[in-house]
Short mmCIF file of C-alpha atoms in Angstrom, two decimals:
data_model
loop_
_atom_site.label_atom_id
_atom_site.label_comp_id
_atom_site.label_asym_id
_atom_site.label_seq_id
_atom_site.Cartn_x
_atom_site.Cartn_y
_atom_site.Cartn_z
CA MET C 1 13.38 8.67 7.62
CA ALA C 2 15.62 6.32 6.51
CA LYS C 3 19.07 8.15 5.72
CA GLN C 4 19.08 4.98 3.06
CA THR C 5 15.87 5.91 1.20
CA ASP C 6 15.85 6.72 -1.98
CA ILE C 7 12.91 9.13 -3.45
CA ASN C 8 13.15 7.29 -6.90
CA LEU C 9 10.41 4.88 -4.86
CA ARG C 10 8.08 7.88 -5.49
CA SER C 11 7.81 6.43 -8.88
CA LYS C 12 7.22 2.65 -8.39
CA VAL C 13 3.75 0.86 -8.74
CA ILE C 14 3.38 -1.69 -6.94
CA TYR C 15 1.00 -4.54 -7.89
CA SER C 16 -0.97 -6.73 -4.38
CA VAL C 17 -1.14 -9.87 -5.02
CA TYR C 18 -3.42 -12.21 -2.83
CA VAL C 19 -2.13 -15.96 -3.89
CA ARG C 20 -5.06 -17.73 -2.33
CA ASN C 21 -7.47 -15.74 -4.52
CA HIS C 22 -5.18 -15.12 -7.38
CA THR C 23 -6.12 -18.17 -9.32
CA GLU C 24 -8.43 -20.75 -9.17
CA GLU C 25 -5.29 -22.80 -8.15
CA GLY C 26 -4.35 -20.78 -5.73
CA THR C 27 -0.33 -21.22 -5.80
CA PHE C 28 2.65 -19.96 -6.33
CA SER C 29 3.74 -21.82 -9.55
CA SER C 30 -0.16 -20.25 -11.59
CA VAL C 31 0.81 -17.15 -10.39
CA ILE C 32 4.05 -16.81 -13.03
CA PRO C 33 1.78 -17.57 -16.38
CA ASP C 34 0.36 -14.26 -15.25
CA LEU C 35 3.37 -11.75 -14.97
CA ASP C 36 3.95 -10.90 -18.09
CA ARG C 37 0.14 -9.30 -18.37
CA ILE C 38 1.08 -7.51 -14.53
CA LYS C 39 4.62 -6.44 -15.73
CA SER C 40 2.67 -4.44 -18.70
CA LEU C 41 0.65 -2.35 -16.39
CA GLY C 42 3.71 -0.67 -15.49
CA THR C 43 4.59 -2.73 -12.64
CA ASP C 44 8.05 -2.74 -10.62
CA ILE C 45 7.10 -4.62 -7.91
CA ILE C 46 4.72 -7.39 -6.42
CA TRP C 47 3.76 -7.71 -2.99
CA PHE C 48 2.26 -10.95 -1.96
CA LEU C 49 0.21 -10.78 1.30
CA PRO C 50 1.28 -13.63 3.56
CA ILE C 51 2.54 -16.59 1.96
CA HIS C 52 2.78 -18.59 5.22
CA PRO C 53 0.96 -21.09 7.10
CA ILE C 54 -2.40 -20.42 8.54
CA GLY C 55 -3.08 -21.08 12.30
CA ILE C 56 -5.99 -23.28 13.22
CA LYS C 57 -6.81 -22.51 16.54
CA GLY C 58 -9.06 -20.09 16.47
CA LYS C 59 -9.75 -19.48 12.85
CA LYS C 60 -12.07 -17.39 11.17
CA GLY C 61 -13.93 -18.47 8.06
CA SER C 62 -13.31 -21.95 6.73
CA LEU C 63 -10.02 -21.67 5.68
CA GLY C 64 -8.75 -18.88 8.58
CA CYS C 65 -7.01 -15.48 7.74
CA LEU C 66 -3.43 -15.36 6.52
CA TYR C 67 -2.32 -12.78 9.19
CA ALA C 68 -3.27 -15.40 12.02
CA ASN C 69 0.39 -16.38 10.93
CA ARG C 70 1.53 -19.70 12.07
CA ASP C 71 5.25 -20.29 11.06
CA TYR C 72 7.14 -17.36 9.80
CA ARG C 73 9.95 -19.90 8.38
CA THR C 74 8.04 -21.94 6.50
CA VAL C 75 5.19 -21.81 3.69
CA ASN C 76 1.96 -22.56 3.33
CA PRO C 77 1.82 -25.53 1.86
CA CYS C 78 -1.68 -24.30 0.24
CA TYR C 79 0.09 -22.22 -2.45
CA GLY C 80 3.09 -25.12 -2.72
CA THR C 81 6.87 -25.37 -1.32
CA LEU C 82 9.30 -23.14 -0.57
CA GLU C 83 11.67 -23.74 -3.95
CA ASP C 84 8.21 -22.64 -5.86
CA PHE C 85 8.11 -19.38 -4.37
CA LYS C 86 11.89 -19.17 -4.61
CA LYS C 87 11.32 -20.00 -8.53
CA LEU C 88 8.28 -17.92 -8.83
CA VAL C 89 10.73 -14.58 -7.21
CA ASP C 90 12.76 -15.41 -9.66
CA GLU C 91 10.56 -15.52 -12.72
CA ILE C 92 9.55 -11.84 -11.45
CA HIS C 93 13.15 -10.78 -11.13
CA ALA C 94 13.44 -12.59 -15.19
CA ARG C 95 11.02 -9.79 -15.65
CA ASP C 96 12.61 -6.95 -13.98
CA MET C 97 10.77 -6.44 -11.27
CA LYS C 98 10.98 -6.68 -7.66
CA CYS C 99 9.17 -9.40 -4.59
CA MET C 100 8.12 -8.01 -1.80
CA ILE C 101 6.42 -9.91 1.08
CA ASP C 102 3.99 -8.95 3.99
CA VAL C 103 5.45 -10.45 7.47
CA VAL C 104 3.27 -10.38 10.27
CA TYR C 105 5.06 -9.09 13.48
CA ASN C 106 2.46 -7.98 15.88
CA HIS C 107 0.39 -11.08 16.54
CA THR C 108 0.48 -15.09 15.29
CA SER C 109 -2.03 -17.83 15.31
CA PRO C 110 -2.58 -19.12 18.80
CA ASN C 111 -0.94 -22.52 17.38
CA SER C 112 1.70 -20.53 16.06
CA VAL C 113 5.15 -22.62 16.55
CA LEU C 114 6.60 -19.55 18.18
CA SER C 115 3.61 -19.76 20.97
CA GLU C 116 4.85 -23.25 21.38
CA GLU C 117 8.37 -23.12 21.63
CA HIS C 118 8.77 -19.75 23.09
CA PRO C 119 5.78 -19.01 25.02
CA GLU C 120 7.50 -16.18 27.31
CA PHE C 121 7.66 -13.79 23.71
CA PHE C 122 3.62 -13.76 23.89
CA TYR C 123 1.61 -10.81 26.26
CA LYS C 124 -0.37 -12.35 28.63
CA LYS C 125 -3.23 -11.53 30.13
CA GLU C 126 -3.54 -10.61 33.71
CA ASN C 127 -4.66 -14.82 34.26
CA GLY C 128 -1.66 -15.66 32.51
CA ASP C 129 -3.46 -16.76 29.49
CA PHE C 130 -2.74 -15.70 25.88
CA GLY C 131 -4.25 -12.70 24.51
CA ASN C 132 -4.50 -9.63 22.30
CA LYS C 133 -5.09 -5.94 23.15
CA VAL C 134 -7.51 -5.64 20.41
CA GLY C 135 -10.01 -7.20 20.52
CA ASP C 136 -11.97 -7.73 17.50
CA TRP C 137 -8.87 -10.13 16.36
CA SER C 138 -10.31 -12.67 17.96
CA ASP C 139 -7.90 -15.16 15.96
CA VAL C 140 -4.66 -14.14 17.08
CA ILE C 141 -2.28 -13.77 19.84
CA ASP C 142 -0.23 -10.41 20.25
CA LEU C 143 4.06 -10.66 20.75
CA ASP C 144 5.66 -8.96 23.77
CA TYR C 145 8.59 -6.98 22.32
CA SER C 146 9.86 -6.28 26.44
CA ASN C 147 11.71 -9.21 25.46
CA LYS C 148 14.67 -8.79 23.41
CA GLU C 149 15.46 -12.63 22.72
CA LEU C 150 12.06 -12.04 20.64
CA TRP C 151 13.53 -9.35 19.07
CA GLN C 152 16.61 -11.43 17.54
CA TYR C 153 14.19 -14.02 16.45
CA GLN C 154 12.29 -11.93 14.23
CA ILE C 155 14.87 -10.57 13.01
CA ASP C 156 17.06 -13.73 12.25
CA SER C 157 13.87 -14.74 10.08
CA LEU C 158 13.78 -11.22 8.49
CA VAL C 159 17.33 -12.24 7.15
CA MET C 160 16.58 -15.58 6.16
CA TRP C 161 13.54 -13.99 3.77
CA ALA C 162 15.29 -11.16 2.71
CA LYS C 163 18.35 -13.28 1.34
CA ILE C 164 15.42 -14.24 -1.17
CA VAL C 165 12.88 -11.04 -1.19
CA ASP C 166 13.72 -7.38 -1.96
CA GLY C 167 11.34 -5.90 0.40
CA PHE C 168 8.90 -6.16 3.22
CA ARG C 169 5.43 -4.62 3.73
CA CYS C 170 5.36 -5.00 7.57
CA ASP C 171 1.66 -5.50 8.52
CA VAL C 172 0.80 -3.03 11.64
CA ALA C 173 3.78 -1.64 11.77
CA SER C 174 3.29 1.22 14.46
CA PHE C 175 2.20 -1.14 16.88
CA VAL C 176 5.85 -2.52 17.14
CA PRO C 177 8.76 -0.82 18.53
CA VAL C 178 10.23 1.46 16.14
CA GLU C 179 13.47 1.18 17.40
CA PHE C 180 12.75 -3.10 17.09
CA TRP C 181 12.01 -1.76 12.91
CA LYS C 182 15.50 0.02 13.29
CA GLN C 183 17.52 -2.23 14.51
CA ALA C 184 15.69 -5.23 11.78
CA ARG C 185 16.71 -2.74 9.19
CA GLU C 186 20.10 -2.70 10.06
CA ALA C 187 20.16 -6.45 10.34
CA VAL C 188 18.64 -6.97 6.95
CA ALA C 189 21.05 -4.44 4.89
CA GLU C 190 24.09 -6.72 5.72
CA VAL C 191 22.82 -9.14 3.47
CA ASN C 192 20.39 -6.62 1.72
CA PRO C 193 21.27 -3.53 1.38
CA ASP C 194 18.65 -2.49 -1.28
CA CYS C 195 15.89 -3.92 0.99
CA ILE C 196 12.35 -2.12 0.25
CA TRP C 197 10.93 -1.56 3.85
CA LEU C 198 6.78 -0.68 3.62
CA ALA C 199 4.87 0.01 6.99
CA GLU C 200 1.28 -0.37 7.33
CA THR C 201 0.80 2.52 9.60
CA VAL C 202 -2.33 2.78 11.11
CA HIS C 203 -5.74 5.50 10.77
CA SER C 204 -5.05 8.47 12.65
CA GLY C 205 -8.55 7.86 14.45
CA PHE C 206 -7.28 3.93 15.27
CA GLY C 207 -3.53 5.21 16.63
CA VAL C 208 -5.04 7.76 19.10
CA MET C 209 -7.63 5.18 20.73
CA SER C 210 -4.79 2.54 20.92
CA ARG C 211 -2.35 5.02 22.67
CA LYS C 212 -5.58 6.31 24.98
CA GLU C 213 -6.38 2.29 25.92
CA GLY C 214 -2.25 2.11 26.53
CA ILE C 215 -1.41 0.35 23.34
CA TYR C 216 1.89 1.34 21.91
CA SER C 217 1.35 2.82 18.60
CA ALA C 218 4.25 5.04 17.20
CA ASN C 219 2.87 8.02 14.89
CA ASP C 220 3.75 8.18 11.39
CA TYR C 221 6.19 11.03 12.09
CA GLU C 222 8.13 8.33 13.94
CA MET C 223 7.76 5.58 11.69
CA PHE C 224 9.68 7.43 8.86
CA SER C 225 12.87 7.07 10.92
CA ALA C 226 13.05 3.25 10.18
CA PHE C 227 10.78 2.99 6.86
CA ASP C 228 11.11 3.83 3.74
CA ILE C 229 7.42 3.95 2.46
CA GLU C 230 4.36 4.38 4.45
CA TYR C 231 0.34 3.35 4.16
CA GLU C 232 -1.11 7.12 4.13
CA TYR C 233 -3.72 5.98 7.18
CA ASP C 234 -2.98 9.29 8.27
CA ILE C 235 -5.40 10.89 5.86
CA ARG C 236 -7.54 8.05 4.55
CA GLU C 237 -10.53 8.28 7.19
CA VAL C 238 -11.19 12.20 5.63
CA PHE C 239 -11.09 10.22 1.91
CA ASP C 240 -13.18 7.92 3.30
CA LYS C 241 -15.40 10.38 4.44
CA TYR C 242 -14.89 11.80 1.42
CA LEU C 243 -16.52 9.27 -0.69
CA LYS C 244 -19.72 9.12 1.41
CA GLY C 245 -20.56 12.49 0.65
CA GLU C 246 -19.64 13.59 4.46
CA VAL C 247 -16.99 16.15 3.91
CA SER C 248 -15.97 18.10 0.54
CA LEU C 249 -13.43 17.95 -1.67
CA SER C 250 -10.95 21.12 -0.32
CA HIS C 251 -11.00 18.82 2.96
CA TYR C 252 -9.36 16.03 1.53
CA LEU C 253 -7.10 18.10 -0.40
CA ASP C 254 -6.08 20.62 2.83
CA MET C 255 -4.96 17.12 4.09
CA LEU C 256 -2.61 16.15 1.26
CA ASN C 257 -0.98 19.15 1.63
CA PHE C 258 -0.68 18.78 5.14
CA GLN C 259 1.25 15.82 4.88
CA GLU C 260 3.39 17.97 2.49
CA ALA C 261 4.12 20.92 5.13
CA ILE C 262 4.71 18.33 7.92
CA TYR C 263 7.08 15.00 6.55
CA PRO C 264 10.77 14.96 6.03
CA ASP C 265 11.76 16.29 2.15
CA ASN C 266 12.28 12.23 1.31
CA TYR C 267 9.02 11.14 2.72
CA ASP C 268 7.00 9.23 0.81
CA LYS C 269 3.50 7.58 1.06
CA LEU C 270 1.47 4.73 -0.39
CA ARG C 271 -1.35 5.88 -2.51
CA PHE C 272 -3.97 3.43 -3.00
CA LEU C 273 -7.94 3.94 -3.98
CA GLU C 274 -8.40 0.48 -2.54
CA ASN C 275 -6.54 -2.25 -0.64
CA HIS C 276 -7.26 -5.90 0.68
CA ASP C 277 -8.24 -3.96 3.87
CA GLN C 278 -10.58 -1.38 2.03
CA PRO C 279 -13.89 -1.52 0.22
CA ARG C 280 -13.29 -1.91 -3.47
CA ILE C 281 -13.30 2.25 -5.55
CA CYS C 282 -16.25 0.76 -7.35
CA SER C 283 -18.28 -0.31 -4.58
CA PHE C 284 -18.18 3.49 -4.15
CA VAL C 285 -18.13 5.20 -7.53
CA LYS C 286 -19.84 3.62 -9.99
CA SER C 287 -19.77 5.87 -13.24
CA GLU C 288 -16.86 4.90 -15.07
CA SER C 289 -16.13 8.48 -16.04
CA ASP C 290 -15.95 9.22 -12.53
CA LEU C 291 -13.43 6.01 -12.02
CA ILE C 292 -11.11 7.16 -14.91
CA ASN C 293 -10.73 10.38 -13.26
CA TYR C 294 -10.09 8.75 -9.65
CA THR C 295 -7.68 6.55 -11.08
CA ALA C 296 -6.46 9.19 -13.02
CA PHE C 297 -5.69 10.78 -10.03
CA LEU C 298 -3.87 8.43 -7.54
CA TYR C 299 -1.22 8.39 -10.27
CA PHE C 300 -0.33 12.07 -10.38
CA LEU C 301 -0.53 11.97 -6.26
CA LYS C 302 3.49 11.85 -4.80
CA GLY C 303 4.22 8.75 -3.29
CA THR C 304 4.10 5.46 -4.55
CA THR C 305 1.12 4.35 -6.71
CA LEU C 306 -0.29 0.51 -4.99
CA ILE C 307 -2.93 -1.12 -7.43
CA TYR C 308 -4.68 -4.14 -5.32
CA ALA C 309 -5.57 -7.05 -8.06
CA GLY C 310 -8.45 -7.25 -10.06
CA GLN C 311 -8.92 -3.01 -9.13
CA GLU C 312 -7.67 -3.12 -13.63
CA PHE C 313 -11.31 -5.38 -13.99
CA GLU C 314 -13.16 -2.64 -11.69
CA ASN C 315 -13.91 -5.73 -9.27
CA ALA C 316 -16.10 -4.08 -7.00
CA HIS C 317 -16.48 -7.05 -4.45
CA LEU C 318 -13.88 -7.31 -2.02
CA PRO C 319 -12.26 -11.05 -1.62
CA SER C 320 -12.77 -12.50 1.61
CA LEU C 321 -9.72 -13.15 3.90
CA PHE C 322 -10.92 -16.35 5.13
CA GLU C 323 -12.49 -17.63 2.14
CA LYS C 324 -11.46 -19.07 -1.71
CA GLU C 325 -12.81 -15.86 -3.44
CA VAL C 326 -10.63 -15.36 -6.97
CA ILE C 327 -10.32 -11.99 -8.21
CA ASP C 328 -12.90 -11.54 -11.47
CA ARG C 329 -11.66 -10.87 -14.85
CA SER C 330 -15.10 -11.31 -16.71
CA THR C 331 -16.22 -8.12 -15.72
CA GLY C 332 -16.36 -6.86 -19.50
CA LYS C 333 -14.28 -4.35 -18.24
CA ASP C 334 -9.98 -3.48 -18.44
CA LEU C 335 -8.36 -0.53 -17.38
CA SER C 336 -5.06 -1.90 -18.04
CA ASN C 337 -4.20 0.28 -20.94
CA PHE C 338 -5.54 3.04 -19.28
CA LEU C 339 -3.10 2.23 -16.05
CA ALA C 340 -0.01 1.37 -18.34
CA LYS C 341 -0.26 5.19 -19.81
CA LEU C 342 -0.58 6.54 -16.59
CA ASN C 343 2.12 4.22 -15.06
CA GLU C 344 4.16 6.15 -18.60
CA ILE C 345 3.08 9.58 -17.78
CA LYS C 346 3.92 8.86 -14.14
CA LYS C 347 7.35 7.76 -15.39
CA THR C 348 8.46 10.28 -17.45
CA GLU C 349 6.62 13.11 -17.06
CA LEU C 350 6.36 13.58 -13.07
CA ASP C 351 9.39 14.39 -11.28
CA ASP C 352 11.06 12.16 -8.09
CA ASP C 353 11.43 16.08 -6.69
CA ASP C 354 8.68 17.56 -6.90
CA CYS C 355 7.08 19.44 -4.19
CA PHE C 356 3.13 19.24 -4.17
CA ARG C 357 0.10 21.54 -4.11
CA ALA C 358 -3.91 20.28 -4.48
CA ALA C 359 -6.74 22.88 -4.79
CA SER C 360 -9.94 22.42 -5.50
CA ASP C 361 -13.39 23.46 -7.14
CA ASP C 362 -15.70 22.25 -4.28
CA GLU C 363 -19.02 23.34 -6.96
CA ASN C 364 -18.20 20.74 -9.53
CA ASP C 365 -15.72 18.37 -7.28
CA ILE C 366 -12.75 19.46 -9.41
CA ALA C 367 -9.22 18.31 -8.18
CA ILE C 368 -6.19 20.97 -9.28
CA LEU C 369 -2.97 19.43 -8.10
CA GLU C 370 0.01 20.95 -9.23
CA ARG C 371 3.65 19.16 -9.23
CA ASP C 372 7.15 21.40 -9.70
CA ASN C 373 10.54 20.86 -9.06
CA GLY C 374 11.86 24.41 -10.01
CA LYS C 375 12.49 22.76 -13.87
CA SER C 376 9.15 21.83 -14.72
CA ARG C 377 5.38 22.36 -13.70
CA LYS C 378 2.64 20.21 -13.81
CA ILE C 379 -1.01 19.82 -13.89
CA GLY C 380 -3.24 17.40 -13.01
CA VAL C 381 -7.08 18.52 -13.73
CA PHE C 382 -9.32 15.48 -12.07
CA SER C 383 -13.34 15.82 -11.99
CA LEU C 384 -14.01 13.06 -9.43
CA LYS C 385 -17.77 13.23 -9.96
CA SER C 386 -17.05 14.06 -14.03
CA LYS C 387 -18.56 17.55 -14.53
CA GLY C 388 -17.60 20.17 -16.61
CA GLY C 389 -16.45 23.65 -15.78
CA GLU C 390 -13.81 26.87 -15.63
CA VAL C 391 -10.79 26.03 -13.19
CA ALA C 392 -8.77 28.82 -12.22
CA ALA C 393 -5.15 26.85 -12.91
CA ASN C 394 -2.36 29.35 -12.57
CA ILE C 395 -0.81 28.62 -15.88
CA PRO C 396 0.31 30.86 -18.57
CA ASP C 397 -2.17 31.74 -21.39
CA GLY C 398 -2.01 29.20 -24.87
CA ASN C 399 -2.35 25.78 -25.62
CA TYR C 400 -0.77 22.86 -24.46
CA THR C 401 -1.02 19.04 -24.87
CA ASN C 402 -3.18 16.42 -22.64
CA LEU C 403 -0.90 14.34 -21.96
CA ILE C 404 -3.24 11.44 -21.08
CA ASP C 405 -5.19 11.14 -24.72
CA GLY C 406 -2.96 14.14 -26.83
CA LYS C 407 -6.29 16.31 -27.26
CA ASN C 408 -5.42 20.02 -27.11
CA ILE C 409 -6.15 22.25 -23.99
CA THR C 410 -6.51 26.07 -24.47
CA VAL C 411 -5.71 28.24 -21.46
CA LYS C 412 -7.20 31.35 -21.42
CA ASP C 413 -7.26 34.27 -18.53
CA ASN C 414 -5.52 31.51 -16.78
CA LYS C 415 -8.43 29.50 -16.73
CA LEU C 416 -8.28 25.66 -18.21
CA CYS C 417 -12.01 24.53 -19.36
CA CYS C 418 -12.12 20.95 -17.88
CA CYS C 419 -15.12 19.12 -19.81
CA GLY C 420 -15.42 16.21 -17.51
CA SER C 421 -12.22 14.00 -18.46
CA PRO C 422 -8.98 14.03 -16.38
CA VAL C 423 -6.17 16.29 -17.95
CA ILE C 424 -2.33 16.38 -17.18
CA ILE C 425 -0.40 19.02 -18.55
CA LYS C 426 3.52 20.16 -18.32
CA ILE C 427 4.64 23.58 -18.88
#
């Protein structure tokens, strides 16, 4: 684990914004009027999906993918100017939030500034042409990190942005050498010692397949030597199988326990139900009461919480990365107050130094989670199918208050009666 990592990051909430689709205008300036609402959810950090110009050659869709970067050192003119972005960052800081930007260092657009000025920085196919190692990513070409001059260019770019923003979400970070990230972190620390580093590590199956094909892919344990937070894709495949009814809840919860066992004491996993690459949770979970349980479950997990813009309005459609599809705020549904309450519990009742343990009632799809730091125990009971039932919770008999809704919870014979709604109690 990066020695500088502060476990207080576990109490933070990140809100992810896709500028193109956040408003009808799709500009930096148009995000500013929404900052107070975003802040009210409990947001600590706003993460912007890539803000750089998008390449044209080989582009997907009518507008191209924002992950096909054309220039690391400028902003997408469709969003505004660099000054517009700096003003947005200032407004974020004025509301006591931080700003994180997405950096895409594994590849660029085929007609990127870097490919035109430094073709020697790129991976070449046997015939000498630019190429990429992952065939589905047909709109990008891969960088070649065996060239150490590329390292300096990329690090200089990060240092430039670190003077403006507070952190980086690093796209497909596992495919870029860990030693590069360590060196980059050291350089950035000279201008921004509090910079936050979030790694998009890859799905376990994807990492294994890539290594089999001869593609460099660092594992999650290695990545923690350079990053503060990393994706929970190491166990996401099991969660997805649970959503599809292919495995039991206990299988997924066992994977959460496995994370607790194998990672360093100050590990921090990004916890999410959805993101810009994953289907919206509401495309799987149709019941409002089930969704309430899933959401409370998310906030109780140990790690930084991610909310993808539109999640609070229960959007079921995942916006395209290649087209203009504004998030839908007219669903008639709004979880904002609930998210704010869960944020309050996360920050005031849960502790950053908690140990974590999970168990389940598979018959009723009820997760029983425990966090304990030796000073206080916190128990979360989440019925992911909104079923009732008595659960063995290893809690002394007595009356407790549900921190979510203030209702009385009775424990008798070390069993708690779950009525189908989420419960969080503190002992």
